[in-house]
């Protein structure tokens, strides 16, 4: 028995580890390694599974038989051939020794949940099978891909999409190995199983193909090109099998006899008998699946452990956010009330000030940068006026006419202040709505923030959250009204009282005056009056000239009275003053809103909320917890407990520390022992053996072959020879490639060599 334990312990330990994690419920939170079987309806999936298990137990019939996923957990029982196999359904401790009753129970469970009229559901049946004749594997059988619904059934017209989506759900997980079952008499390029596997596993790293119905191909045609990985390459290759026909099943041909028939078929076939024996038969398929799953689990254990650590931290933080049960004493309730209000106000202030806190990051998955939003609103205030002169829409005639309209009955030629006000006030009034719009945007942003934080902080206590939000809105309204009045006074003074001490404007005004004086001096220097003229002549000429100008002006009021240079200077003064007002408003409005709205709210919020709520006569009513919070807390506690137990299971298992450090010789020994269970040596035996036969002599041969192979390794550098160790060389950590090539198989057809999944 010690030899049996040695044989299976190294393989079973990893599968037991995953089964333990699955048994405690980790599968609902983290995907665990498994093998899913995909294929079209009637592709032979059920026959392949029964041959692997070595027991006839699956329902059969016309149309879709597998109508819900069935998860098989195969457990090899170490013992003699008299050890009886049994099955156990999940959440049911009853052991079924009669596998006809297992078949009936599968049908019963399927009809119970999926209905008796051929309905399909995605709710797996979990079935553990313990047998001395089955390998240690975890597989899940899926409903076959179906294109047309059965007439008068519960199947809908989208049955193809339903079955494909269900298969993709399982196959797309990177921790799931794909066993793609396809018939040999169907074109591989149109195989639904391979198309689905290609979508889920584009590189073909975790897909193993199974070619069924090889015996049903037309005469003169064989599947060698498919088996040798020539048509649609898979890194794990293909295995050809011969299942029982419907006639065999009707005649009661046992699985053991079917395996003998399979062996005889491949031994005597003119093409297949010349190919590598490991490419054919259920025993070879079992070998591959066992080794592939073993190495796959070994490779993924560290990754599963790391994911567990990360998710445990997240669940712990969520549980801490929900908190413990509500306290009963008034003092504890007041303390909780103060803590919740402080939490609410601190998060509110942190988001506005841009502070990073772990609490904030825990409660909000997406970043909340309200401070930057407020700054963005301030930056956008009156941005459309920046750098754009307001007089660009005024013509010289408009400015000239405005000056003339406000000259009144005084001496002409001197524009009044009314002219300046007449031209600029309409533009100043345009900025008033934008100022109050800015205030409204900031206020709305704060209200939205308050709602979001309240929903998270007071998630446990909706009544308390509602009261806190009401008090907050009252504070917002009060400070909004105060800020609005201050803004109104400010913007009124800016848009109705024209004054500035701005140096730029004063310098421009001084420059205009200097230009006027210079122009007068230039004009006076260019006039040369004859000294002989008398003062009377000069006066007479000046009066006459003035009369002519006035007459011409009255004749044509549309003509510009003032020079273009003068109007240009007026235009410049208008633009300059508007720029000054614009700058003042863009600087002062954010300060007013920030000081009298945002800062005032932050200063008063916490104390006012607490003072208001603390006056409530029945504080316990505000701290009432709704039922869904209690359920969420219990669910998180259960999830956290499962994850902590899973971490302990992984860390307690000795294979966790050795998952990436197993020596090749150990892996080779396990692999070799598994192979020799199912393949006898060449001396006096066939290359196939029924997996249901007794294993005692084979195990002894296996141990001898391992010992001989190790001796051979120590005496030669050529590695393990194919003719020395009668196993599939794919699974050897070291083998003679030249010897392997002599068998007629190129490394490109080797399903294991070069696959990252099997790098030790």
XYZ file of C-alpha atoms in Angstrom:
760
model
C 0.000 0.000 0.000
C 2.945 2.309 0.524
C 3.697 2.098 -3.165
C 0.132 3.083 -3.950
C 0.376 6.068 -1.652
C 3.612 7.148 -3.292
C 2.011 6.760 -6.682
C -0.906 9.078 -6.059
C 0.169 11.428 -3.276
C 2.169 13.800 -5.478
C -0.644 14.100 -8.005
C -3.586 14.056 -5.645
C -2.197 16.680 -3.281
C -2.716 19.539 -5.717
C -6.170 18.399 -6.779
C -7.165 17.912 -3.137
C -6.007 21.444 -2.444
C -8.251 22.886 -5.171
C -11.154 20.651 -4.117
C -10.788 21.841 -0.519
C -10.920 25.448 -1.697
C -13.953 24.656 -3.810
C -15.682 22.815 -0.963
C -15.535 25.786 1.395
C -17.104 27.996 -1.280
C -14.125 29.905 -2.667
C -15.285 29.225 -6.240
C -18.014 31.884 -5.891
C -15.384 34.570 -5.278
C -12.283 33.371 -7.162
C -12.037 31.197 -10.272
C -10.283 27.894 -9.585
C -8.532 25.567 -12.067
C -10.720 22.985 -13.799
C -11.300 21.285 -17.136
C -14.403 22.155 -19.144
C -15.639 19.858 -21.901
C -17.061 21.651 -24.948
C -18.448 20.348 -28.201
C -21.508 20.243 -30.377
C -24.570 18.192 -29.623
C -23.917 14.480 -30.293
C -20.171 14.991 -30.736
C -19.477 12.182 -28.272
C -18.766 14.211 -25.137
C -20.720 11.941 -22.807
C -19.076 8.801 -24.164
C -15.624 10.319 -23.678
C -16.452 11.285 -20.089
C -17.819 7.839 -19.271
C -14.713 6.238 -20.705
C -12.506 8.501 -18.569
C -14.482 7.646 -15.431
C -14.700 3.991 -16.394
C -18.372 3.780 -15.442
C -21.573 3.948 -17.467
C -23.656 6.516 -15.575
C -24.681 9.473 -17.789
C -28.206 9.950 -19.188
C -28.676 9.197 -22.865
C -31.402 9.821 -25.389
C -32.456 11.825 -28.419
C -31.755 15.556 -28.728
C -30.049 17.508 -25.950
C -29.389 15.214 -23.000
C -26.984 17.394 -20.986
C -29.233 20.359 -20.198
C -27.238 21.871 -17.346
C -23.525 21.858 -16.490
C -22.322 18.832 -14.518
C -19.135 19.221 -12.503
C -17.323 15.928 -11.974
C -14.806 15.555 -9.175
C -13.041 12.289 -9.820
C -11.215 10.781 -6.852
C -9.017 7.743 -7.328
C -9.421 5.207 -4.538
C -6.214 3.408 -3.640
C -6.997 -0.241 -3.071
C -7.460 -3.545 -4.762
C -9.929 -4.294 -7.495
C -12.627 -5.234 -4.999
C -12.949 -1.643 -3.757
C -16.422 -0.486 -4.770
C -16.923 2.795 -6.584
C -19.527 5.229 -5.335
C -20.882 8.699 -6.137
C -21.934 11.595 -3.908
C -23.938 14.628 -5.009
C -23.152 18.041 -3.578
C -24.940 18.942 -0.313
C -26.074 15.325 -0.035
C -24.127 12.874 2.074
C -25.813 9.848 0.517
C -23.475 7.472 -1.266
C -24.728 5.941 -4.508
C -23.147 2.564 -5.214
C -25.618 1.803 -7.991
C -24.705 4.075 -10.916
C -28.043 3.454 -12.594
C -29.505 5.397 -9.673
C -26.849 8.071 -10.256
C -28.147 8.429 -13.806
C -31.736 8.676 -12.562
C -30.774 11.263 -9.943
C -29.055 13.437 -12.580
C -32.251 13.349 -14.640
C -34.310 14.156 -11.536
C -32.146 17.164 -10.598
C -32.171 18.399 -14.198
C -35.950 18.185 -14.513
C -36.399 19.821 -11.132
C -34.547 23.006 -12.085
C -34.658 23.050 -15.903
C -38.107 21.541 -16.365
C -39.091 18.332 -18.088
C -39.539 19.892 -21.515
C -35.895 20.100 -22.644
C -35.133 23.464 -21.024
C -31.497 24.519 -20.500
C -30.153 26.367 -17.453
C -26.738 27.437 -16.190
C -26.874 25.890 -12.725
C -24.295 23.124 -12.319
C -24.803 19.749 -10.679
C -21.774 18.843 -8.571
C -21.015 15.125 -8.540
C -18.065 13.446 -6.820
C -17.129 9.977 -8.049
C -14.777 7.815 -5.983
C -13.415 4.806 -7.818
C -10.234 2.707 -8.000
C -10.502 2.837 -11.789
C -10.808 6.601 -12.373
C -8.034 9.197 -12.432
C -7.804 12.246 -10.171
C -9.449 14.947 -12.258
C -11.945 17.798 -12.019
C -14.070 18.249 -15.136
C -17.248 20.070 -16.016
C -19.500 18.830 -18.797
C -21.465 21.540 -20.617
C -24.604 21.345 -22.768
C -23.647 20.808 -26.386
C -23.816 23.732 -28.794
C -27.228 23.527 -30.483
C -28.394 25.500 -33.497
C -32.111 24.675 -33.726
C -34.526 24.387 -30.778
C -36.519 21.194 -30.366
C -40.113 21.488 -31.524
C -42.716 21.960 -28.772
C -39.999 22.326 -26.114
C -39.074 25.043 -23.639
C -36.065 25.925 -25.770
C -36.138 29.420 -27.246
C -35.094 30.507 -30.717
C -31.802 31.823 -29.339
C -30.751 28.341 -28.189
C -27.492 28.582 -30.141
C -26.532 31.861 -28.475
C -27.535 30.474 -25.082
C -25.379 27.353 -25.390
C -22.433 29.257 -26.876
C -22.528 31.939 -24.181
C -22.688 29.285 -21.473
C -19.661 27.497 -22.924
C -17.755 30.787 -23.289
C -18.497 31.675 -19.669
C -16.519 28.650 -18.506
C -13.922 28.454 -21.279
C -12.892 32.128 -21.203
C -11.476 31.852 -17.678
C -7.686 31.688 -18.003
C -7.558 29.137 -15.180
C -9.802 26.686 -17.032
C -8.401 24.034 -19.361
C -10.517 23.354 -22.445
C -11.222 19.820 -23.651
C -12.572 20.384 -27.167
C -14.435 17.320 -28.464
C -15.029 17.115 -32.224
C -15.990 14.359 -34.622
C -13.443 13.127 -37.166
C -16.037 13.055 -39.951
C -16.628 16.828 -39.689
C -14.462 19.544 -41.250
C -12.158 20.899 -38.523
C -12.277 24.410 -39.940
C -16.014 24.561 -39.192
C -15.878 22.821 -35.823
C -17.915 24.717 -33.224
C -15.747 23.343 -30.427
C -12.519 24.601 -32.015
C -14.048 27.950 -32.945
C -15.204 28.469 -29.378
C -11.835 27.343 -28.004
C -10.040 29.717 -30.389
C -12.140 32.643 -29.109
C -11.541 31.760 -25.475
C -7.918 30.675 -25.921
C -6.501 32.471 -29.003
C -2.987 31.038 -28.599
C -4.221 27.522 -27.923
C -2.147 27.222 -24.749
C -4.813 25.545 -22.631
C -6.848 23.636 -25.213
C -6.586 19.867 -25.717
C -8.435 18.393 -28.683
C -10.228 15.038 -28.695
C -11.066 13.454 -32.061
C -14.074 11.115 -31.809
C -15.850 8.869 -34.337
C -12.580 7.985 -36.043
C -14.065 4.611 -36.939
C -16.948 6.273 -38.803
C -14.827 7.981 -41.466
C -15.251 7.013 -45.114
C -13.203 4.104 -46.386
C -9.759 5.211 -47.539
C -9.823 8.342 -45.387
C -8.070 8.682 -42.045
C -7.636 11.358 -39.364
C -3.846 11.269 -39.186
C -3.501 14.872 -40.366
C -5.864 15.943 -37.578
C -4.174 13.838 -34.911
C -0.714 15.093 -35.904
C -1.761 18.704 -35.338
C -1.412 19.697 -38.991
C -4.790 21.297 -39.743
C -5.701 23.437 -36.727
C -2.648 23.427 -34.415
C -3.077 23.291 -30.646
C -0.139 23.570 -28.278
C -1.477 20.609 -26.290
C -2.254 18.625 -29.428
C -4.992 16.090 -30.117
C -5.901 12.595 -28.983
C -7.931 10.218 -31.125
C -10.487 7.970 -29.417
C -13.062 5.391 -30.467
C -16.264 5.550 -28.452
C -19.018 3.003 -28.087
C -21.590 3.194 -30.837
C -25.292 3.314 -30.101
C -25.445 -0.313 -31.154
C -22.749 -1.179 -28.594
C -24.695 0.627 -25.888
C -27.933 -1.116 -26.832
C -26.175 -4.480 -26.757
C -24.725 -3.746 -23.320
C -21.057 -3.516 -24.298
C -19.176 -2.478 -21.156
C -16.663 0.326 -21.050
C -13.838 -2.109 -20.330
C -14.779 -4.120 -23.402
C -15.086 -0.882 -25.400
C -11.514 0.019 -24.420
C -10.340 -3.381 -25.592
C -12.144 -2.796 -28.886
C -10.522 0.628 -29.118
C -7.085 -0.911 -28.566
C -7.699 -3.521 -31.219
C -8.926 -0.903 -33.698
C -5.827 1.297 -33.416
C -3.459 -1.717 -33.262
C -4.733 -3.103 -36.537
C -5.362 0.098 -38.485
C -3.030 0.452 -41.438
C -2.190 4.098 -40.665
C -2.687 4.545 -36.933
C -0.566 1.554 -35.903
C 2.507 3.320 -37.329
C 1.987 6.501 -35.326
C 3.030 7.346 -31.791
C 0.888 5.281 -29.383
C 0.397 8.251 -27.067
C -1.756 9.961 -29.698
C -4.605 7.451 -29.435
C -6.948 5.956 -26.906
C -8.721 6.828 -23.686
C -5.726 5.754 -21.529
C -3.522 8.226 -23.381
C -6.153 10.938 -22.953
C -6.293 10.231 -19.212
C -2.510 10.526 -19.007
C -2.500 13.872 -20.751
C -5.382 15.288 -18.739
C -3.828 14.190 -15.459
C -0.439 15.699 -16.209
C -1.857 18.852 -17.760
C -4.156 19.540 -14.803
C -1.401 18.677 -12.327
C 1.056 21.132 -13.866
C -1.662 23.715 -14.466
C -2.658 23.758 -10.795
C 0.977 23.826 -9.677
C 1.567 26.815 -11.908
C -1.505 28.732 -10.641
C -1.318 28.194 -6.873
C 0.902 31.276 -6.225
C -1.386 33.391 -8.407
C -4.478 32.205 -6.530
C -2.770 32.949 -3.226
C -1.881 36.502 -4.303
C -5.424 37.165 -5.517
C -6.775 35.889 -2.218
C -4.550 38.270 -0.255
C -5.655 41.254 -2.356
C -9.378 40.444 -2.217
C -9.237 39.719 1.507
C -7.950 43.232 2.065
C -10.750 44.730 -0.028
C -13.443 42.731 1.779
C -11.982 43.700 5.162
C -12.139 47.371 4.218
C -15.743 47.057 3.035
C -16.686 45.291 6.247
C -14.991 48.004 8.282
C -16.934 50.639 6.335
C -20.239 48.956 7.182
C -19.218 48.667 10.812
C -20.478 46.533 13.646
C -24.000 46.248 14.981
C -25.806 49.346 16.298
C -25.023 50.142 19.962
C -27.865 50.027 22.483
C -26.936 52.598 25.164
C -27.596 56.309 24.620
C -23.984 57.266 25.337
C -22.719 54.832 22.707
C -25.318 56.076 20.236
C -24.223 59.697 20.766
C -20.621 58.640 20.262
C -21.524 56.834 17.048
C -23.539 59.861 15.878
C -20.591 62.184 16.409
C -18.207 59.769 14.665
C -20.487 59.471 11.623
C -21.002 63.236 11.345
C -17.273 63.843 11.718
C -16.615 61.243 9.023
C -19.131 62.909 6.709
C -17.693 66.407 7.246
C -14.059 65.300 7.004
C -14.642 63.536 3.690
C -16.558 66.588 2.436
C -13.649 68.882 3.349
C -10.990 66.486 2.020
C -12.568 66.241 -1.412
C -12.775 70.041 -1.682
C -9.233 70.650 -0.451
C -7.821 67.822 -2.562
C -6.470 65.820 0.358
C -5.739 62.122 -0.016
C -7.178 59.887 2.694
C -7.420 56.108 2.856
C -11.002 56.444 4.042
C -11.925 58.440 0.959
C -10.308 55.930 -1.374
C -12.055 53.046 0.388
C -15.527 54.533 0.107
C -15.274 55.814 -3.466
C -13.817 53.584 -6.180
C -13.648 56.456 -8.674
C -11.637 59.548 -7.783
C -13.715 62.467 -6.494
C -11.852 65.715 -7.200
C -14.434 68.343 -6.298
C -11.708 70.867 -5.491
C -10.446 70.709 -9.049
C -14.032 70.945 -10.336
C -14.563 74.159 -8.361
C -11.280 75.565 -9.608
C -12.308 74.688 -13.156
C -15.591 76.579 -12.759
C -13.684 79.616 -11.472
C -11.255 79.452 -14.389
C -14.114 79.352 -16.885
C -15.738 82.500 -15.459
C -16.038 85.117 -18.272
C -13.303 83.277 -20.166
C -15.000 84.058 -23.472
C -14.285 87.808 -22.986
C -10.572 87.445 -22.255
C -8.383 88.910 -24.984
C -11.324 90.086 -27.066
C -11.770 93.943 -27.379
C -15.376 94.977 -26.870
C -15.064 97.758 -29.462
C -14.482 95.275 -32.255
C -18.228 95.446 -32.815
C -18.295 99.288 -32.871
C -17.728 101.318 -36.029
C -16.086 104.756 -36.010
C -19.439 106.239 -36.933
C -21.058 104.592 -33.854
C -18.472 106.132 -31.541
C -18.626 109.537 -33.285
C -22.400 109.643 -33.105
C -22.358 108.651 -29.419
C -20.045 111.574 -28.711
C -22.274 114.028 -30.602
C -25.457 112.695 -28.958
C -24.101 113.498 -25.501
C -22.543 116.930 -26.233
C -25.748 118.660 -25.233
C -25.911 122.438 -25.597
C -22.406 123.055 -24.312
C -19.412 124.070 -26.297
C -18.789 121.438 -29.018
C -15.551 119.437 -29.275
C -15.406 118.208 -25.656
C -16.863 114.662 -25.189
C -18.590 114.123 -21.854
C -18.401 111.175 -19.377
C -21.925 110.252 -20.449
C -20.512 109.223 -23.805
C -18.135 106.770 -22.130
C -20.926 105.328 -19.958
C -23.258 105.078 -22.944
C -20.715 103.002 -24.842
C -19.397 100.689 -22.081
C -22.331 100.027 -19.738
C -24.144 97.617 -22.112
C -21.023 95.433 -22.167
C -20.569 95.583 -18.410
C -24.152 94.446 -17.877
C -23.522 91.358 -20.017
C -21.153 89.894 -17.440
C -23.674 90.012 -14.563
C -25.609 86.796 -15.438
C -22.362 84.840 -15.808
C -21.295 85.862 -12.313
C -24.436 84.483 -10.681
C -24.303 81.438 -12.931
C -20.864 80.725 -11.482
C -22.322 80.918 -7.975
C -25.115 78.504 -8.919
C -22.656 76.000 -10.402
C -20.512 75.990 -7.266
C -23.571 75.561 -5.071
C -24.879 72.680 -7.203
C -21.474 70.995 -7.084
C -21.455 71.165 -3.290
C -24.993 69.784 -3.057
C -24.118 66.878 -5.362
C -21.018 66.135 -3.319
C -23.056 66.204 -0.129
C -25.546 63.723 -1.585
C -22.837 61.310 -2.721
C -20.997 61.344 0.586
C -24.211 61.065 2.583
C -25.294 57.986 0.647
C -21.989 56.268 1.409
C -21.339 57.360 4.996
C -24.920 56.862 6.159
C -25.589 53.803 4.033
C -26.368 51.843 7.186
C -28.731 54.507 8.530
C -30.934 56.032 5.782
C -33.026 58.032 8.291
C -29.913 59.626 9.765
C -28.538 60.309 6.299
C -31.763 62.050 5.305
C -31.645 64.298 8.375
C -27.979 65.143 7.842
C -28.682 66.002 4.227
C -31.596 68.258 5.191
C -29.470 70.178 7.691
C -26.674 70.443 5.121
C -29.052 71.874 2.539
C -30.253 74.467 5.033
C -26.659 75.526 5.643
C -26.018 75.682 1.904
C -29.131 77.815 1.354
C -28.229 80.274 4.103
C -24.651 80.750 2.957
C -25.780 80.917 -0.658
C -28.109 83.825 0.114
C -25.368 85.676 1.995
C -22.890 85.140 -0.814
C -25.457 86.192 -3.410
C -26.031 89.534 -1.652
C -22.304 90.210 -1.407
C -21.843 89.344 -5.070
C -24.723 91.596 -6.061
C -23.203 94.573 -4.220
C -19.820 93.918 -5.733
C -20.967 93.479 -9.316
C -23.248 96.525 -9.051
C -20.332 98.729 -8.010
C -18.179 97.333 -10.810
C -20.767 97.872 -13.529
C -22.363 101.181 -12.483
C -19.622 103.274 -10.898
C -16.818 104.043 -13.346
C -13.480 104.579 -11.666
C -10.000 103.163 -11.699
C -6.544 103.799 -10.343
C -5.120 101.291 -12.736
C -1.681 102.470 -13.856
C -2.097 101.168 -17.391
C -5.247 103.142 -17.943
C -3.771 106.323 -16.415
C -0.637 106.059 -18.554
C -2.742 105.610 -21.676
C -4.794 108.680 -20.741
C -1.613 110.729 -20.183
C -0.268 109.586 -23.542
C -3.472 110.683 -25.275
C -3.226 114.164 -23.710
C 0.410 114.462 -24.789
C -0.509 113.470 -28.330
C -3.225 116.156 -28.430
C -0.778 118.852 -27.276
C 1.813 117.677 -29.794
C -0.720 117.790 -32.595
C -1.687 121.369 -31.690
C 1.948 122.473 -31.608
C 2.589 120.876 -34.991
C -0.417 122.589 -36.484
C 0.556 125.998 -35.102
C 4.112 125.686 -36.409
C 2.919 124.858 -39.902
C 0.744 127.978 -40.168
C 2.609 130.994 -41.576
C 0.558 134.131 -41.292
C 1.615 137.251 -43.181
C 2.828 139.847 -40.760
C 1.023 142.519 -42.777
C -2.437 141.167 -41.855
C -4.217 142.953 -39.134
C -5.975 141.368 -36.206
C -9.322 142.265 -37.718
C -8.514 140.414 -40.937
C -7.515 137.309 -39.007
C -10.682 137.359 -36.922
C -12.831 137.831 -39.964
C -11.231 134.891 -41.709
C -11.633 132.624 -38.685
C -15.323 133.463 -38.268
C -15.940 132.870 -41.945
C -14.195 129.501 -41.825
C -16.161 128.439 -38.757
C -19.427 129.385 -40.380
C -18.554 127.318 -43.439
C -17.712 124.258 -41.303
C -20.935 124.539 -39.307
C -22.912 124.884 -42.491
C -21.316 121.757 -43.966
C -21.903 119.827 -40.732
C -25.585 120.642 -40.707
C -25.812 119.739 -44.375
C -24.513 116.217 -43.712
C -25.007 114.837 -40.189
C -23.742 111.401 -41.314
C -20.184 112.677 -41.756
C -17.695 112.059 -38.937
C -16.980 115.210 -36.941
C -14.084 113.815 -34.896
C -10.796 112.670 -36.337
C -9.966 108.965 -36.734
C -7.058 109.378 -34.323
C -9.332 110.734 -31.620
C -11.906 107.958 -32.116
C -9.102 105.384 -32.014
C -8.037 106.712 -28.621
C -11.627 106.547 -27.339
C -11.822 102.980 -28.595
C -8.605 102.141 -26.766
C -9.912 103.653 -23.526
C -13.106 101.596 -23.728
C -11.198 98.345 -24.268
C -8.730 99.174 -21.530
C -11.402 99.962 -18.951
C -13.450 96.859 -19.783
C -10.309 94.764 -19.413
C -9.763 96.298 -15.961
C -13.321 95.499 -14.862
C -13.091 92.001 -16.317
C -9.888 91.320 -14.419
C -11.376 92.637 -11.190
C -14.474 90.471 -11.561
C -12.547 87.300 -12.478
C -10.284 87.830 -9.473
C -12.860 88.907 -6.908
C -15.855 86.667 -7.650
C -13.965 83.395 -6.908
C -12.662 84.964 -3.699
C -16.141 86.003 -2.618
C -17.677 82.602 -3.420
C -14.750 80.721 -1.920
C -14.793 82.743 1.282
C -18.482 83.322 1.953
C -19.908 80.080 0.531
C -17.334 77.266 0.467
C -15.259 78.193 3.517
C -18.260 79.204 5.610
C -19.915 75.857 4.924
C -16.761 73.978 5.919
C -16.421 76.033 9.101
C -19.998 75.637 10.310
C -21.168 72.291 8.939
C -19.939 69.816 11.556
C -21.010 71.763 14.641
C -24.415 72.774 13.261
C -25.292 69.262 12.087
C -24.339 67.725 15.409
C -26.140 70.433 17.414
C -29.319 70.012 15.393
C -29.422 66.220 15.454
C -28.394 65.897 19.075
C -31.636 67.654 20.008
C -33.662 64.804 18.502
C -35.749 63.205 21.291
C -35.409 59.674 19.860
C -31.890 59.304 18.592
C -32.292 55.541 18.313
C -34.780 55.981 15.466
C -32.147 57.763 13.389
C -29.741 54.885 13.979
C -32.156 52.247 12.738
C -30.393 49.819 10.379
C -32.313 48.490 7.332
C -32.391 44.705 6.710
C -30.223 44.778 3.576
C -27.319 46.243 5.555
C -27.481 43.349 7.993
C -27.512 40.895 5.077
C -24.576 42.629 3.424
C -22.592 42.531 6.668
C -23.256 38.819 7.097
C -22.336 38.139 3.455
C -19.063 40.042 3.799
C -18.259 38.252 7.038
C -18.923 34.911 5.356
C -16.787 35.872 2.356
C -13.983 37.067 4.605
C -14.108 33.861 6.628
C -13.950 31.737 3.463
C -11.008 33.704 2.116
C -9.110 33.526 5.396
C -9.701 29.780 5.594
C -8.572 29.450 1.979
C -5.343 31.302 2.713
C -4.721 28.998 5.665
C -5.408 25.926 3.515
C -2.940 27.067 0.863
C -0.252 28.136 3.306
C -0.693 25.030 5.429
C -0.296 22.800 2.394
C 3.316 21.857 1.859
C 2.970 22.219 -1.887
C 2.425 25.975 -1.630
C 6.077 26.636 -0.869
C 7.196 23.981 -3.337
C 4.802 24.862 -6.154
C 7.517 26.487 -8.222
C 10.401 24.449 -6.887
C 9.507 20.822 -7.646
C 12.536 18.970 -8.960
C 12.196 17.617 -12.501
C 12.997 14.103 -11.312
C 10.007 14.143 -8.955
C 7.692 15.409 -11.667
C 9.086 12.844 -14.054
C 8.596 10.035 -11.567
C 4.970 10.968 -10.936
C 4.359 11.254 -14.646
C 6.101 7.991 -15.411
C 4.217 6.076 -12.749
C 0.945 7.427 -14.085
C 1.807 6.404 -17.613
C 2.876 2.913 -16.730
C -0.455 2.362 -14.978
C -2.085 2.502 -18.385
C 0.679 1.292 -20.757
C 2.386 -2.043 -20.371
C 5.966 -2.487 -21.409
C 6.692 -3.761 -24.883
C 7.860 -7.185 -23.813
C 4.962 -9.539 -24.370
C 2.192 -6.965 -23.992
C 0.084 -4.708 -26.160
C 0.610 -0.960 -26.012
C -2.945 -0.370 -24.642
C -4.341 -1.628 -21.371
C -7.805 -1.353 -19.895
C -7.732 1.284 -17.169
C -10.269 -0.767 -15.223
C -7.939 -3.759 -14.783
C -5.950 -4.429 -11.659
C -2.848 -2.306 -11.230
C -0.631 -4.290 -8.848
C 1.737 -5.773 -11.427
C 1.769 -2.561 -13.418
C 2.740 -0.509 -10.381
C 5.630 -2.881 -9.706
C 6.707 -2.544 -13.349
C 6.392 1.208 -13.030
C 8.625 1.375 -9.992
C 11.186 -0.855 -11.713
C 11.119 1.283 -14.843
C 11.598 4.464 -12.834
C 14.523 2.879 -11.022
C 16.032 1.676 -14.320
C 15.527 5.038 -15.955
C 17.284 6.790 -13.074
C 20.195 4.339 -13.319
C 20.314 4.922 -17.058
C 20.337 8.694 -16.450
C 23.314 8.422 -14.118
C 25.312 6.406 -16.694
C 24.639 8.436 -19.806
C 24.158 12.030 -20.863
C 21.591 11.249 -23.509
C 18.640 11.571 -21.102
C 15.608 9.291 -20.928
C 15.240 6.977 -23.906
C 11.824 6.319 -25.388
C 12.635 2.607 -25.673
C 13.876 2.506 -22.079
C 10.881 4.150 -20.462
C 7.649 3.093 -22.154
C 5.782 6.327 -21.539
C 4.661 9.302 -23.521
C 7.887 11.317 -24.043
C 5.803 14.507 -24.014
C 5.707 14.302 -20.245
C 9.384 13.657 -19.650
C 11.380 16.564 -18.312
C 14.333 15.305 -20.357
C 14.222 13.013 -23.383
C 16.416 12.207 -26.362
C 15.111 14.425 -29.165
C 17.054 12.490 -31.838
C 15.519 9.232 -30.668
C 12.156 10.949 -30.594
C 12.597 12.208 -34.148
C 13.330 8.656 -35.292
C 9.770 7.813 -34.295
C 8.609 10.185 -37.038
C 7.318 13.065 -34.919
C 8.548 16.622 -35.268
C 8.695 18.857 -32.214
C 6.139 21.171 -33.794
C 3.614 18.365 -33.345
C 4.569 17.870 -29.740
C 1.737 19.221 -27.618
C 3.924 19.866 -24.610
C 7.354 20.989 -25.835
C 7.568 24.767 -25.981
C 4.367 25.340 -24.018
C 4.900 27.916 -21.249
C 2.321 26.064 -19.181
C 4.771 23.224 -18.677
C 7.985 25.124 -18.054
C 9.316 23.780 -14.785
